[in-house]
Short mmCIF file of C-alpha atoms and ligand atoms in Angstrom, two decimals:
data_model
loop_
_atom_site.label_atom_id
_atom_site.label_comp_id
_atom_site.label_asym_id
_atom_site.label_seq_id
_atom_site.Cartn_x
_atom_site.Cartn_y
_atom_site.Cartn_z
CA UNK A 1 -31.54 -62.26 38.49
CA UNK A 2 -30.30 -63.93 35.33
CA UNK A 3 -29.61 -61.91 32.24
CA UNK A 4 -30.78 -62.91 28.75
CA UNK A 5 -28.07 -62.65 26.14
CA UNK A 6 -28.34 -63.52 22.47
CA UNK A 7 -25.24 -63.99 20.33
CA UNK A 8 -25.94 -63.69 16.61
CA UNK A 9 -23.44 -64.83 14.00
CA UNK A 10 -24.00 -64.84 10.25
CA UNK A 11 -23.23 -68.11 8.44
CA UNK A 12 -20.12 -68.19 6.21
CA UNK A 13 -20.63 -64.47 6.02
CA UNK A 14 -18.48 -63.13 3.16
CA UNK A 15 -18.97 -66.33 1.16
CA UNK A 16 -22.73 -66.32 1.67
CA UNK A 17 -22.94 -62.75 0.39
CA UNK A 18 -20.96 -63.76 -2.71
CA UNK A 19 -23.25 -66.73 -3.34
CA UNK A 20 -26.29 -64.53 -2.87
CA UNK A 21 -25.00 -62.03 -5.42
CA UNK A 22 -23.71 -64.67 -7.86
CA UNK A 23 -26.41 -67.34 -8.13
CA UNK A 24 -24.15 -69.47 -10.33
CA UNK A 25 -21.89 -69.99 -7.29
CA UNK A 26 -24.62 -71.34 -5.02
CA UNK A 27 -23.98 -74.92 -4.01
CA UNK A 28 -20.32 -74.53 -5.06
CA UNK A 29 -17.19 -74.29 -2.98
CA UNK A 30 -16.49 -70.55 -2.79
CA UNK A 31 -13.34 -69.21 -1.18
CA UNK A 32 -13.14 -65.52 -0.30
CA UNK A 33 -9.70 -64.00 0.20
CA UNK A 34 -6.38 -64.28 -1.54
CA UNK A 35 -6.14 -65.71 -5.04
CA UNK A 36 -4.97 -69.35 -5.41
CA UNK A 37 -1.37 -68.55 -6.26
CA UNK A 38 -1.00 -65.46 -4.13
CA UNK A 39 0.55 -65.22 -0.69
CA UNK A 40 -2.81 -64.19 0.77
CA UNK A 41 -5.01 -66.12 3.15
CA UNK A 42 -8.57 -67.35 3.15
CA UNK A 43 -10.94 -64.86 4.83
CA UNK A 44 -13.73 -67.40 4.82
CA UNK A 45 -15.27 -70.02 2.58
CA UNK A 46 -18.65 -71.53 1.85
CA UNK A 47 -19.71 -74.67 3.71
CA UNK A 48 -19.22 -76.59 0.44
CA UNK A 49 -15.52 -75.64 0.60
CA UNK A 50 -15.24 -76.45 4.31
CA UNK A 51 -15.95 -80.10 3.43
CA UNK A 52 -12.56 -80.14 1.73
CA UNK A 53 -10.86 -78.90 4.90
CA UNK A 54 -10.56 -75.27 3.82
CA UNK A 55 -10.94 -72.72 6.62
CA UNK A 56 -10.37 -69.07 7.56
CA UNK A 57 -6.78 -67.85 7.84
CA UNK A 58 -5.41 -70.78 5.80
CA UNK A 59 -2.94 -69.74 3.09
CA UNK A 60 -4.79 -69.48 -0.23
CA UNK A 61 -2.19 -71.71 -1.86
CA UNK A 62 -3.04 -74.47 0.60
CA UNK A 63 -6.76 -73.95 -0.01
CA UNK A 64 -6.09 -74.38 -3.72
CA UNK A 65 -4.34 -77.70 -3.08
CA UNK A 66 -7.29 -78.93 -1.06
CA UNK A 67 -9.98 -77.66 -3.38
CA UNK A 68 -8.70 -76.61 -6.81
CA UNK A 69 -12.22 -76.55 -8.28
CA UNK A 70 -13.33 -73.81 -5.87
CA UNK A 71 -14.32 -70.36 -7.06
CA UNK A 72 -11.77 -67.95 -5.57
CA UNK A 73 -13.13 -64.44 -5.06
CA UNK A 74 -11.75 -61.21 -3.69
CA UNK A 75 -13.60 -59.74 -0.72
CA UNK A 76 -15.98 -56.85 -1.35
CA UNK A 77 -15.75 -55.21 2.04
CA UNK A 78 -18.14 -52.30 1.26
CA UNK A 79 -20.92 -54.77 0.39
CA UNK A 80 -20.37 -56.63 3.67
CA UNK A 81 -20.55 -53.33 5.55
CA UNK A 82 -23.91 -52.61 4.01
CA UNK A 83 -25.25 -56.01 5.13
CA UNK A 84 -23.81 -55.37 8.57
CA UNK A 85 -25.83 -52.16 8.79
CA UNK A 86 -28.97 -54.05 7.78
CA UNK A 87 -28.56 -56.70 10.47
CA UNK A 88 -27.83 -54.01 13.05
CA UNK A 89 -31.12 -52.34 12.12
CA UNK A 90 -32.84 -55.62 13.08
CA UNK A 91 -30.86 -55.89 16.33
CA UNK A 92 -32.02 -52.42 17.31
CA UNK A 93 -35.64 -53.57 17.18
CA UNK A 94 -34.89 -55.97 20.04
CA UNK A 95 -32.09 -54.55 22.13
CA UNK A 96 -30.66 -51.28 23.26
CA UNK A 97 -27.45 -52.91 24.38
CA UNK A 98 -25.69 -54.29 21.32
CA UNK A 99 -22.01 -55.22 21.33
CA UNK A 100 -20.60 -55.98 17.89
CA UNK A 101 -17.70 -58.43 17.75
CA UNK A 102 -17.20 -58.09 14.03
CA UNK A 103 -19.22 -57.16 10.96
CA UNK A 104 -21.33 -60.29 11.21
CA UNK A 105 -21.44 -60.98 14.93
CA UNK A 106 -22.89 -59.27 17.98
CA UNK A 107 -24.10 -59.79 21.51
CA UNK A 108 -27.56 -58.47 22.37
CA UNK A 109 -28.71 -58.03 25.95
CA UNK A 110 -32.47 -58.62 25.78
CA UNK A 111 -33.07 -58.92 29.53
CA UNK A 112 -35.45 -55.98 29.53
CA UNK A 113 -37.04 -56.57 26.13
CA UNK A 114 -40.77 -57.30 26.22
CA UNK A 115 -41.09 -58.72 22.69
CA UNK A 116 -42.12 -62.39 22.31
CA UNK A 117 -43.46 -62.45 25.85
CA UNK A 118 -39.90 -61.99 27.04
CA UNK A 119 -38.69 -65.28 25.48
CA UNK A 120 -35.15 -64.78 24.24
CA UNK A 121 -35.42 -67.95 22.12
CA UNK A 122 -38.46 -66.64 20.29
CA UNK A 123 -36.73 -63.29 19.85
CA UNK A 124 -33.73 -65.05 18.31
CA UNK A 125 -36.06 -66.88 15.88
CA UNK A 126 -37.64 -63.58 14.87
CA UNK A 127 -34.30 -61.80 14.53
CA UNK A 128 -32.99 -64.55 12.25
CA UNK A 129 -36.16 -64.45 10.15
CA UNK A 130 -36.00 -60.66 9.81
CA UNK A 131 -32.34 -60.83 8.87
CA UNK A 132 -33.23 -63.33 6.17
CA UNK A 133 -36.06 -61.19 4.88
CA UNK A 134 -33.83 -58.13 4.73
CA UNK A 135 -30.70 -59.73 3.32
CA UNK A 136 -31.54 -63.25 1.99
CA UNK A 137 -28.75 -64.47 4.27
CA UNK A 138 -28.91 -66.87 7.19
CA UNK A 139 -27.68 -66.33 10.73
CA UNK A 140 -27.23 -68.62 13.71
CA UNK A 141 -27.94 -67.67 17.31
CA UNK A 142 -26.90 -68.71 20.79
CA UNK A 143 -29.07 -67.85 23.75
CA UNK A 144 -27.90 -67.98 27.34
CA UNK A 145 -27.43 -66.09 30.57
CA UNK A 146 -23.96 -64.78 29.79
CA UNK A 147 -21.77 -63.81 26.86
CA UNK A 148 -19.44 -66.79 27.00
CA UNK A 149 -22.21 -69.37 26.83
CA UNK A 150 -24.26 -67.45 24.26
CA UNK A 151 -21.20 -67.35 22.02
CA UNK A 152 -20.48 -71.05 22.36
CA UNK A 153 -24.16 -71.85 21.86
CA UNK A 154 -24.37 -70.03 18.53
CA UNK A 155 -21.92 -72.57 17.06
CA UNK A 156 -23.96 -75.57 18.19
CA UNK A 157 -26.58 -75.60 15.43
CA UNK A 158 -24.72 -73.70 12.77
CA UNK A 159 -25.62 -72.99 9.97
CA UNK A 160 -29.08 -71.46 10.16
CA UNK A 161 -29.87 -72.78 13.62
CA UNK A 162 -29.97 -71.75 17.23
CA UNK A 163 -29.30 -73.27 20.63
CA UNK A 164 -30.21 -72.34 24.20
CA UNK A 165 -28.16 -72.98 27.34
CA UNK A 166 -30.35 -72.43 30.38
CA UNK A 167 -28.89 -71.32 33.72
CA UNK A 168 -29.22 -74.77 35.25
CA UNK A 169 -27.39 -76.33 32.27
CA UNK A 170 -24.47 -73.93 32.10
CA UNK A 171 -22.01 -75.60 34.41
CA UNK A 172 -22.50 -79.10 32.98
CA UNK A 173 -22.26 -77.70 29.47
CA UNK A 174 -18.86 -76.16 30.13
CA UNK A 175 -17.56 -79.32 31.82
CA UNK A 176 -17.84 -81.34 28.62
CA UNK A 177 -16.56 -78.56 26.41
CA UNK A 178 -13.08 -78.89 24.85
CA UNK A 179 -10.92 -75.95 25.92
CA UNK A 180 -10.13 -75.23 22.26
CA UNK A 181 -13.78 -74.25 21.86
CA UNK A 182 -13.54 -71.62 24.59
CA UNK A 183 -13.78 -68.15 23.19
CA UNK A 184 -10.51 -66.39 23.96
CA UNK A 185 -8.48 -69.60 23.93
CA UNK A 186 -6.39 -69.52 20.76
CA UNK A 187 -4.13 -72.28 19.47
CA UNK A 188 -1.19 -71.26 21.62
CA UNK A 189 -3.18 -71.22 24.86
CA UNK A 190 -4.89 -74.44 23.88
CA UNK A 191 -1.52 -76.14 23.40
CA UNK A 192 -0.36 -74.79 26.76
CA UNK A 193 -3.47 -76.12 28.46
CA UNK A 194 -3.06 -79.51 26.79
CA UNK A 195 0.52 -79.63 28.06
CA UNK A 196 -0.85 -79.11 31.57
CA UNK A 197 -3.38 -81.92 31.03
CA UNK A 198 -6.30 -79.53 30.67
CA UNK A 199 -8.53 -80.70 27.82
CA UNK A 200 -12.06 -79.91 28.93
CA UNK A 201 -13.95 -77.53 31.16
CA UNK A 202 -14.00 -80.23 33.83
CA UNK A 203 -10.18 -80.42 33.76
CA UNK A 204 -9.98 -76.66 34.02
CA UNK A 205 -12.26 -76.66 37.02
CA UNK A 206 -9.80 -78.79 38.98
CA UNK A 207 -7.35 -75.87 39.08
CA UNK A 208 -7.48 -73.10 41.65
CA UNK A 209 -7.77 -69.49 40.65
CA UNK A 210 -4.24 -68.81 41.90
CA UNK A 211 -2.80 -71.69 39.88
CA UNK A 212 -4.54 -70.53 36.71
CA UNK A 213 -3.37 -66.98 37.25
CA UNK A 214 0.14 -68.22 37.78
CA UNK A 215 0.11 -69.98 34.40
CA UNK A 216 -2.09 -67.64 32.36
CA UNK A 217 -1.79 -64.26 34.03
CA UNK A 218 -4.87 -62.08 34.03
CA UNK A 219 -6.75 -64.48 31.75
CA UNK A 220 -6.45 -67.10 34.53
CA UNK A 221 -9.24 -65.42 36.49
CA UNK A 222 -11.47 -65.46 33.42
CA UNK A 223 -10.79 -69.19 32.83
CA UNK A 224 -11.52 -69.92 36.49
CA UNK A 225 -14.92 -68.27 36.25
CA UNK A 226 -16.01 -69.64 32.88
CA UNK A 227 -15.06 -73.18 33.95
CA UNK A 228 -17.95 -72.72 36.38
CA UNK A 229 -20.30 -71.30 33.76
CA UNK A 230 -19.82 -67.83 35.25
CA UNK A 231 -19.16 -64.79 33.09
CA UNK A 232 -20.18 -61.46 34.54
CA UNK A 233 -18.92 -59.35 31.66
CA UNK A 234 -21.67 -56.96 30.65
CA UNK A 235 -22.75 -56.42 27.08
CA UNK A 236 -21.18 -53.09 26.31
CA UNK A 237 -22.43 -50.97 23.47
CA UNK A 238 -18.95 -49.64 22.86
CA UNK A 239 -18.60 -46.52 20.85
CA UNK A 240 -15.71 -47.80 18.86
CA UNK A 241 -13.12 -45.56 17.44
CA UNK A 242 -13.64 -45.08 13.75
CA UNK A 243 -10.17 -43.97 12.86
CA UNK A 244 -6.72 -43.28 14.22
CA UNK A 245 -4.39 -40.74 12.80
CA UNK A 246 -1.37 -38.56 13.15
CA UNK A 247 -0.40 -35.45 11.23
CA UNK A 248 2.19 -32.79 11.30
CA UNK A 249 2.38 -29.21 10.08
CA UNK A 250 5.86 -28.15 9.02
CA UNK A 251 7.46 -24.97 10.21
CA UNK A 252 8.58 -24.42 6.65
CA UNK A 253 6.86 -25.85 3.58
CA UNK A 254 8.52 -28.99 2.27
CA UNK A 255 9.09 -29.59 -1.42
CA UNK A 256 11.36 -32.59 -1.41
CA UNK A 257 9.49 -35.86 -1.86
CA UNK A 258 12.12 -37.98 -0.11
CA UNK A 259 11.86 -35.77 2.94
CA UNK A 260 8.07 -36.08 2.87
CA UNK A 261 8.47 -39.83 2.78
CA UNK A 262 10.63 -39.67 5.88
CA UNK A 263 8.00 -37.63 7.70
CA UNK A 264 5.35 -40.11 6.62
CA UNK A 265 7.44 -42.97 7.99
CA UNK A 266 7.58 -41.16 11.31
CA UNK A 267 3.83 -40.52 11.29
CA UNK A 268 3.25 -44.17 10.44
CA UNK A 269 5.38 -45.20 13.38
CA UNK A 270 3.32 -42.94 15.67
CA UNK A 271 -0.01 -44.30 14.46
CA UNK A 272 1.17 -47.90 14.60
CA UNK A 273 2.27 -47.35 18.18
CA UNK A 274 -1.28 -46.40 19.15
CA UNK A 275 -2.71 -49.17 16.98
CA UNK A 276 -0.60 -51.81 18.69
CA UNK A 277 -1.51 -50.55 22.13
CA UNK A 278 -5.18 -50.80 21.25
CA UNK A 279 -4.70 -54.20 19.56
CA UNK A 280 -6.14 -52.98 16.30
CA UNK A 281 -5.45 -53.39 12.61
CA UNK A 282 -6.84 -51.35 9.74
CA UNK A 283 -8.31 -52.01 6.31
CA UNK A 284 -8.01 -48.45 5.06
CA UNK A 285 -4.98 -46.19 4.98
CA UNK A 286 -5.48 -42.52 4.16
CA UNK A 287 -2.85 -40.00 3.24
CA UNK A 288 -3.67 -36.36 3.85
CA UNK A 289 -1.76 -33.60 2.14
CA UNK A 290 -2.19 -29.88 2.63
CA UNK A 291 -0.32 -27.91 -0.01
CA UNK A 292 1.42 -24.62 0.69
CA UNK A 293 -1.66 -22.75 -0.57
CA UNK A 294 -3.78 -24.57 2.05
CA UNK A 295 -5.57 -26.67 -0.54
CA UNK A 296 -6.03 -30.11 0.96
CA UNK A 297 -6.46 -33.59 -0.55
CA UNK A 298 -6.83 -37.06 0.89
CA UNK A 299 -6.03 -40.32 -0.87
CA UNK A 300 -7.11 -43.67 0.53
CA UNK A 301 -6.45 -47.27 -0.15
CA UNK A 302 -8.44 -50.17 1.23
CA UNK A 303 -6.74 -53.54 1.42
CA UNK A 304 -8.06 -57.08 1.72
CA UNK A 305 -5.88 -58.01 4.68
CA UNK A 306 -5.89 -55.57 7.58
CA UNK A 307 -2.52 -53.91 8.20
CA UNK A 308 -0.93 -53.13 11.54
CA UNK A 309 2.81 -53.17 10.98
CA UNK A 310 4.64 -50.01 9.88
CA UNK A 311 6.25 -51.93 6.98
CA UNK A 312 2.82 -52.89 5.65
CA UNK A 313 1.80 -49.25 5.59
CA UNK A 314 5.11 -48.13 4.09
CA UNK A 315 4.37 -50.38 1.13
CA UNK A 316 1.18 -48.46 0.44
CA UNK A 317 2.75 -45.03 0.69
CA UNK A 318 4.37 -44.69 -2.76
CA UNK A 319 1.14 -45.32 -4.67
CA UNK A 320 -0.82 -43.03 -2.35
CA UNK A 321 1.83 -40.33 -2.78
CA UNK A 322 1.74 -40.73 -6.55
CA UNK A 323 -1.94 -39.91 -6.53
CA UNK A 324 -1.15 -36.43 -5.17
CA UNK A 325 0.78 -33.49 -6.61
CA UNK A 326 3.55 -33.50 -4.05
CA UNK A 327 6.24 -33.75 -6.69
CA UNK A 328 5.12 -30.45 -8.22
CA UNK A 329 3.84 -28.52 -5.22
CA UNK A 330 5.25 -27.83 -1.81
CA UNK A 331 3.46 -29.06 1.20
CA UNK A 332 2.67 -27.58 4.63
CA UNK A 333 1.02 -30.57 6.28
CA UNK A 334 1.11 -34.35 5.98
CA UNK A 335 -1.06 -36.85 7.78
CA UNK A 336 -1.70 -40.56 7.92
CA UNK A 337 -4.90 -42.02 9.22
CA UNK A 338 -6.18 -45.55 9.51
CA UNK A 339 -9.83 -46.54 9.41
CA UNK A 340 -12.07 -49.59 9.07
CA UNK A 341 -10.42 -50.80 12.23
CA UNK A 342 -10.48 -54.37 13.39
CA UNK A 343 -9.10 -56.13 16.46
CA UNK A 344 -6.06 -58.33 16.62
CA UNK A 345 -6.48 -61.24 18.98
CA UNK A 346 -3.60 -62.37 21.14
CA UNK A 347 -1.12 -64.75 19.55
CA UNK A 348 -0.71 -62.44 16.61
CA UNK A 349 -3.82 -63.81 14.95
CA UNK A 350 -5.76 -61.20 13.04
CA UNK A 351 -9.46 -61.62 13.26
CA UNK A 352 -12.32 -59.31 12.56
CA UNK A 353 -13.49 -58.71 16.06
CA UNK A 354 -14.76 -55.24 15.53
CA UNK A 355 -15.02 -53.83 12.10
CA UNK A 356 -16.67 -50.45 11.89
CA UNK A 357 -17.43 -47.96 9.20
P1 TTP B 401 -16.79 -65.78 11.18
O1 TTP B 401 -18.14 -65.47 11.77
O2 TTP B 401 -15.74 -66.30 12.07
O3 TTP B 401 -16.95 -66.85 10.01
P2 TTP B 401 -18.08 -67.01 8.92
O4 TTP B 401 -19.24 -66.09 9.17
O5 TTP B 401 -17.47 -66.89 7.58
O6 TTP B 401 -18.52 -68.50 9.09
P3 TTP B 401 -19.36 -69.16 10.28
O7 TTP B 401 -20.59 -69.72 9.61
O8 TTP B 401 -18.48 -70.22 10.83
O9 TTP B 401 -19.67 -68.07 11.26
O10 TTP B 401 -16.21 -64.51 10.48
C1 TTP B 401 -17.05 -63.58 9.82
C2 TTP B 401 -16.36 -63.00 8.61
O11 TTP B 401 -15.14 -62.37 9.00
C3 TTP B 401 -15.99 -64.04 7.59
O12 TTP B 401 -17.05 -64.30 6.67
C4 TTP B 401 -14.79 -63.44 6.93
C5 TTP B 401 -14.15 -62.59 8.00
N1 TTP B 401 -12.96 -63.28 8.57
C6 TTP B 401 -11.70 -62.98 8.05
O13 TTP B 401 -11.58 -62.16 7.14
N2 TTP B 401 -10.60 -63.63 8.58
C7 TTP B 401 -10.70 -64.57 9.58
O14 TTP B 401 -9.68 -65.13 10.00
C8 TTP B 401 -12.01 -64.86 10.10
C9 TTP B 401 -12.17 -65.89 11.19
C10 TTP B 401 -13.09 -64.20 9.57
MG1 MG B 402 -20.07 -65.84 11.05
#
């Protein structure tokens, strides 16, 4: 029994929201992320900017060289969260099993959904229409019998389009697909495959499972299966963690700020340890302070680029600490927590795989 999976992905998500909210930017190259002369990177850009070669994760300075006339805007993460909630409300009309990959992307298992006479393609049309009606934003969809193919399919007719890969087409579809297009194959793995002479799904198929495992470890088994159009991974409606934190109550109240900073460094190290193990990064860092009289305050900062290294968090500490009264009052508890978590893909590349409120 084949499953029916829909992968939905919003088009130029952050940039499309900015163009929606700033009509004067419609039809213009819009680059969301770091400012032109900053050391930041491009989060995403409008399709008008992509024509100049600008893309996600490119240094903003490079984007400026390619497209100096672009409008450079800072991300407004809370607005994107709101849109994400709206599109999820639509998803819930069609599927119980929804697996978000990021704010703007999700897998839906619609195998047991009766809507549209059971046609997943018609459901995808309706979902995209309802998303548009609710948000004035366009989405693309891929429809297939597993997650891997649904994901690849959603890129085929982007923007504002959809594409179906039927069970009998799956294997042939993967054969002609460049390995760089495989979800889960980053630039490093792609280069490694190229070095082995593997450029397409067909090339990949020529290798045995054992050989692939030998070269790529655990991922080898996954590559072996997807080269054959097989991907048994279920759509999992993961209850994602919303935050990670660590705190400590002192045996004796602390009044020296430099000592507090040292404790916070230790707490940061603890939290980052967990973060790294879970392959996550965070947009929001929160400092919690409980004063000697048990009064408690929290101070948060949300950043444009998710943080995951202790040094990145250390940089935020002084301004968070300044927003408290720790220099005048002694403290019985300090805590650090990280929220608005997002996944880090292998190869050190940070990508919004799972952003959650
Ligand atoms: P994507 O869905 O990868 O890209 P997109 O929606 O902007 O464009 P496309 O039409 O090709 O789907 O990512 C969704 C959002 O996540 C994107 O709008 C901005 C953010 N993002 C980053 O902040 N950094 C990144 O490196 C990537 C890839 C995305
Ligand atoms: Mg998208």
